Amino acid sequence: MSKKGIHTICTHVGELKDEQFKGAVSPLYMSTSYAYEGVEVKRYPRYFNTPNQEALSQKLAALEHTERALIFGSGMAAVSTTLMALLHKGDHVVLQHSLYGGTYNLVVEEFDKYGIEYSFTKGLAREDFESEIRENTRVIYVETPSNPLLKITDLSMVAELASEKILISVIDNTFASPVNQNPADLGIDIIIHSATKYLGGHSDILAGAVCGSEEHIDRIFQLAKNFGGSLSDYTVWLLERSIKTLGIRVKAQNRNARKLAKFLHKHEQVKQVYYPGLKSHPDHELAKAQMHGFGGMMSFELEEGMDTALFLKRLKLIKPSMSLAGVESTILSPAKTSHALLSEEERKRQGISDRLLRFSVGIENRKDLMADIEQALIACAAGSLKEC
Ligand SMILES: *Cc1c(COP(=O)(O)O)cnc(C)c1O
């Protein structure tokens, strides 16, 4: 475990020395072919052991306070390889409800083929998880804060339950990032990231990561080398470059999000704000206890009668966009995108109204973001009156 501060880990841990020219940054080794005679390690990109892959893995393990890490070609490559490595035919996994859509699809579309059983919890309390555990359960899988309502799962509770029942606990830590939440410190075994989000941070890299103990990572590696989901070294190098600013980016996003959540919370044209940093959030105390920061993600619901589509159209600075966690602020309507395939009834049951918007707060100046929202709300309220 590294004792260095987060920004030092981001900047330096795992960096490769340029012995040849003494350059300041890690050299990039693009070889897909390495000598096999007289060497300790037989290197090949699909074995996850090129110099750049190994170097960045050290940084990720240091960030998540684990022994080891693997870098994947996407977040879903990390999720699927991890779950398939831990679960065999006849095994069962308990999954938290309200997971990332891609993870949900992986489970419901693929697991039957492999004879893997699964159940989703009804809520996030201990009894919701405990009541789903069967004799053949091997894994508990959670995601907190959740998408899009930013619900918080108690990680110490999950870790305790998993250790009592001898299960492996896995978290998708993408929304929090390692800056705001270190699940290994609370006893969670395996930590997954879509590095496409905060780790990459500039909306130009698709990647994933898995962090855990030597033993768990080795088990995942044994399948990973056969599934072949490794990341190209060029992108590994770009990701190292991105992570150097992870700490300062995420802290700036935390600060912006907290102020914007308060601003929206007070706004008369906003019905409700879902942000774990607000005292009004039902899991605020839990978030405070297990997170170092409340993150840059929030959702809010416009007041009844407000035209969401018009609001999105009137925004000038904040971009309506599918993904999240870039340095630029983006916003989307879950009912129109991530949750569009659910029936209206199911969306209602999950608390996702047509006026709900998921907001990924960037690093722009706060006053500019507030002004953008304010002008769009004014235009929208006036516009919808006219249109009525
Ligand atoms: C985006 C995302 C994923 C999937 O990652 P990809 O890099 O798109 O494959 C998984 N989990 C969460 C929470 C995400 O936001």
CSV table of C-alpha atoms in Angstrom, one decimal, residues 10 16 55 77 80-81 99 128-129 136-137 141 143 160 169 178 202 220 227 253 289-290 295 314 318 339 343 362:
chain,number,residue,atom,x,y,z
A,10,CYS,CA,-1.3,10.3,-9.9
A,16,LEU,CA,9.0,4.5,-16.5
A,55,ALA,CA,3.7,0.7,-15.2
A,77,ALA,CA,-14.2,-5.8,-20.8
A,80,SER,CA,-17.3,-9.2,-18.1
A,81,THR,CA,-13.9,-10.7,-17.6
A,99,LEU,CA,-26.7,-1.1,-12.2
A,128,ASP,CA,-32.1,-7.0,0.6
A,129,PHE,CA,-28.7,-8.6,-0.1
A,136,ASN,CA,-24.4,-21.6,-4.5
A,137,THR,CA,-23.8,-17.8,-4.3
A,141,TYR,CA,-21.8,-7.1,-7.0
A,143,GLU,CA,-22.2,0.0,-7.7
A,160,GLU,CA,-19.0,-7.8,6.2
A,169,SER,CA,-17.4,-8.7,-3.1
A,178,PRO,CA,-10.5,6.5,-6.5
A,202,HIS,CA,-11.3,14.0,-21.4
A,220,ILE,CA,-9.0,-12.7,-13.4
A,227,PHE,CA,-10.6,-13.5,-23.6
A,253,GLN,CA,-15.6,18.7,-10.1
A,289,ALA,CA,-18.8,8.2,6.2
A,290,GLN,CA,-17.6,6.2,3.3
A,295,GLY,CA,-18.3,13.5,-6.6
A,314,ARG,CA,-31.5,26.2,-24.6
A,318,ILE,CA,-23.5,22.4,-21.0
A,339,HIS,CA,-33.4,4.0,-19.5
A,343,SER,CA,-41.5,0.7,-19.9
A,362,GLY,CA,-17.1,19.6,-15.4
